[in-house]
Amino acid sequence: MSDTTLANAALRPVRCDAETDVPHLMRIFAKRLSIHTVGGEPASRTRCALEPHEGVEHMGRVRELREGAVWVTFTREMPPYQARLLRPCAREERCGLYEGHPGRCLAAEPERWEPERMGELGVLLEGAPELAAPVREFDLPREREEAARTVREIETVLDRVLRAYPFPGGVGLSAPQIGVPRAAALVQPPWGRRR
């Protein structure tokens, strides 16, 4: 082994050895999360990829994408239970996140907030008369199909908003904000499950 090889090995960060199977449902979730991006099939097994650490939570790759990557949270005691879409790494330097990673991982620069752009994304702006109109609650189960359709409409606009502004602290969107006078809303907590 040459001195150069030894030096390179010494510089290479040691990775956490935590590894886990990815359940089929989580692979489906990862694929759905990244539906608007181009990438390979979700992996059936993933590893932590972080440097050794004390905590039980791990972030591992499920699907690598040109526009970013889907990562999952798991612990040594349980399989992946949460997924999130990360922006692509900058390419200036070799990334130390895991061996073979194509770029340098940086905190994403937040896009400048432009409230006017929300209108282009399908969200009514403050002052719109529709936001002052009374809303009707759903009569469930009779209006179950209409409620499901309304939630899908909210989800479509919310997906569009999240592609423009990630809102890492979480975000919510109500039916009146998309011009539907019904009592329904979706909340996306920080990297959690939509409710």
mmCIF file of C-alpha atoms in Angstrom, residues 24-141:
data_model
loop_
_atom_site.group_PDB
_atom_site.id
_atom_site.type_symbol
_atom_site.label_atom_id
_atom_site.label_comp_id
_atom_site.label_asym_id
_atom_site.label_seq_id
_atom_site.Cartn_x
_atom_site.Cartn_y
_atom_site.Cartn_z
ATOM 1 C CA HIS A 24 -41.916 -1.784 1.024
ATOM 2 C CA LEU A 25 -44.305 0.929 2.254
ATOM 3 C CA MET A 26 -41.401 3.261 3.031
ATOM 4 C CA ARG A 27 -39.994 2.686 -0.473
ATOM 5 C CA ILE A 28 -43.389 3.624 -1.897
ATOM 6 C CA PHE A 29 -43.418 6.731 0.303
ATOM 7 C CA ALA A 30 -39.901 7.675 -0.820
ATOM 8 C CA LYS A 31 -40.907 7.248 -4.456
ATOM 9 C CA ARG A 32 -44.047 9.317 -3.964
ATOM 10 C CA LEU A 33 -42.122 12.014 -2.127
ATOM 11 C CA SER A 34 -39.769 12.356 -5.096
ATOM 12 C CA ILE A 35 -42.356 11.928 -7.855
ATOM 13 C CA HIS A 36 -41.475 15.235 -9.537
ATOM 14 C CA THR A 37 -37.763 14.457 -9.710
ATOM 15 C CA VAL A 38 -35.655 12.087 -11.788
ATOM 16 C CA GLY A 39 -33.860 9.229 -10.081
ATOM 17 C CA GLY A 40 -33.409 5.514 -9.676
ATOM 18 C CA GLU A 41 -35.622 3.041 -7.868
ATOM 19 C CA PRO A 42 -35.738 3.267 -4.064
ATOM 20 C CA ALA A 43 -33.209 1.008 -2.357
ATOM 21 C CA SER A 44 -34.326 -2.039 -0.412
ATOM 22 C CA ARG A 45 -31.578 -1.466 2.163
ATOM 23 C CA THR A 46 -30.069 1.741 3.517
ATOM 24 C CA ARG A 47 -27.346 2.811 5.899
ATOM 25 C CA CYS A 48 -26.820 5.743 8.217
ATOM 26 C CA ALA A 49 -23.995 7.453 6.318
ATOM 27 C CA LEU A 50 -23.244 9.869 9.169
ATOM 28 C CA GLU A 51 -20.017 9.999 11.080
ATOM 29 C CA PRO A 52 -20.134 7.905 14.280
ATOM 30 C CA HIS A 53 -22.405 9.497 16.840
ATOM 31 C CA GLU A 54 -24.117 8.772 20.138
ATOM 32 C CA GLY A 55 -27.767 9.303 19.218
ATOM 33 C CA VAL A 56 -30.215 6.572 18.247
ATOM 34 C CA GLU A 57 -31.621 8.399 15.217
ATOM 35 C CA HIS A 58 -29.965 7.918 11.861
ATOM 36 C CA MET A 59 -30.419 9.444 8.432
ATOM 37 C CA GLY A 60 -29.854 7.093 5.526
ATOM 38 C CA ARG A 61 -30.236 7.283 1.777
ATOM 39 C CA VAL A 62 -33.260 5.577 0.212
ATOM 40 C CA ARG A 63 -33.153 7.000 -3.302
ATOM 41 C CA GLU A 64 -30.517 9.142 -4.965
ATOM 42 C CA LEU A 65 -31.803 11.851 -7.308
ATOM 43 C CA ARG A 66 -30.322 14.358 -9.712
ATOM 44 C CA GLU A 67 -32.350 17.110 -8.038
ATOM 45 C CA GLY A 68 -31.584 15.990 -4.511
ATOM 46 C CA ALA A 69 -31.957 12.857 -2.436
ATOM 47 C CA VAL A 70 -34.562 11.134 -0.332
ATOM 48 C CA TRP A 71 -33.327 10.282 3.146
ATOM 49 C CA VAL A 72 -35.030 8.282 5.870
ATOM 50 C CA THR A 73 -34.854 8.371 9.637
ATOM 51 C CA PHE A 74 -34.417 5.072 11.416
ATOM 52 C CA THR A 75 -32.979 3.712 14.628
ATOM 53 C CA ARG A 76 -31.027 0.584 15.441
ATOM 54 C CA GLU A 77 -34.183 -0.810 17.039
ATOM 55 C CA MET A 78 -36.711 -0.099 14.276
ATOM 56 C CA PRO A 79 -36.912 0.225 10.468
ATOM 57 C CA PRO A 80 -37.295 3.561 8.638
ATOM 58 C CA TYR A 81 -40.328 5.511 9.795
ATOM 59 C CA GLN A 82 -39.922 8.975 8.268
ATOM 60 C CA ALA A 83 -38.682 10.356 4.958
ATOM 61 C CA ARG A 84 -37.738 13.752 3.603
ATOM 62 C CA LEU A 85 -36.521 15.208 0.333
ATOM 63 C CA LEU A 86 -33.181 17.024 0.450
ATOM 64 C CA ARG A 87 -31.896 19.526 -2.048
ATOM 65 C CA PRO A 88 -28.905 18.596 -4.176
ATOM 66 C CA CYS A 89 -25.404 19.031 -2.832
ATOM 67 C CA ALA A 90 -23.129 21.683 -4.270
ATOM 68 C CA ARG A 91 -20.525 20.141 -6.573
ATOM 69 C CA GLU A 92 -17.460 22.247 -5.784
ATOM 70 C CA GLU A 93 -15.830 19.780 -3.409
ATOM 71 C CA ARG A 94 -15.905 16.091 -2.592
ATOM 72 C CA CYS A 95 -18.740 15.423 -0.192
ATOM 73 C CA GLY A 96 -17.819 13.774 3.095
ATOM 74 C CA LEU A 97 -21.342 12.672 3.938
ATOM 75 C CA TYR A 98 -20.793 9.156 2.624
ATOM 76 C CA GLU A 99 -18.370 7.427 0.298
ATOM 77 C CA GLY A 100 -19.119 8.151 -3.341
ATOM 78 C CA HIS A 101 -21.504 11.032 -2.657
ATOM 79 C CA PRO A 102 -21.389 13.302 -5.727
ATOM 80 C CA GLY A 103 -21.090 16.706 -4.093
ATOM 81 C CA ARG A 104 -20.546 18.786 -0.989
ATOM 82 C CA CYS A 105 -23.550 18.975 1.329
ATOM 83 C CA LEU A 106 -24.371 22.526 2.354
ATOM 84 C CA ALA A 107 -27.272 24.086 4.151
ATOM 85 C CA ALA A 108 -29.613 25.232 1.409
ATOM 86 C CA GLU A 109 -29.716 28.958 0.849
ATOM 87 C CA PRO A 110 -33.296 29.992 1.610
ATOM 88 C CA GLU A 111 -35.082 31.463 -1.357
ATOM 89 C CA ARG A 112 -36.074 35.078 -0.901
ATOM 90 C CA TRP A 113 -39.646 35.170 0.336
ATOM 91 C CA GLU A 114 -41.943 36.758 -2.237
ATOM 92 C CA PRO A 115 -45.568 36.791 -1.010
ATOM 93 C CA GLU A 116 -46.782 37.742 -4.499
ATOM 94 C CA ARG A 117 -45.463 34.436 -5.828
ATOM 95 C CA MET A 118 -47.893 32.549 -3.601
ATOM 96 C CA GLY A 119 -50.675 33.821 -5.846
ATOM 97 C CA GLU A 120 -48.934 32.283 -8.849
ATOM 98 C CA LEU A 121 -48.758 28.997 -6.937
ATOM 99 C CA GLY A 122 -52.526 29.014 -6.363
ATOM 100 C CA VAL A 123 -52.717 30.478 -2.832
ATOM 101 C CA LEU A 124 -55.004 33.456 -2.227
ATOM 102 C CA LEU A 125 -53.225 36.450 -0.747
ATOM 103 C CA GLU A 126 -54.249 38.381 2.350
ATOM 104 C CA GLY A 127 -57.124 40.715 1.541
ATOM 105 C CA ALA A 128 -58.749 38.411 -1.013
ATOM 106 C CA PRO A 129 -62.564 38.536 -0.494
ATOM 107 C CA GLU A 130 -62.779 34.732 -0.562
ATOM 108 C CA LEU A 131 -60.802 34.605 2.688
ATOM 109 C CA ALA A 132 -63.467 36.661 4.474
ATOM 110 C CA ALA A 133 -66.364 34.487 3.270
ATOM 111 C CA PRO A 134 -67.929 31.998 5.709
ATOM 112 C CA VAL A 135 -66.972 28.342 5.284
ATOM 113 C CA ARG A 136 -69.087 25.216 5.579
ATOM 114 C CA GLU A 137 -68.124 22.112 7.493
ATOM 115 C CA PHE A 138 -68.430 18.747 5.781
ATOM 116 C CA ASP A 139 -71.400 16.576 6.625
ATOM 117 C CA LEU A 140 -69.607 13.282 7.114
ATOM 118 C CA PRO A 141 -69.971 10.559 6.025
#
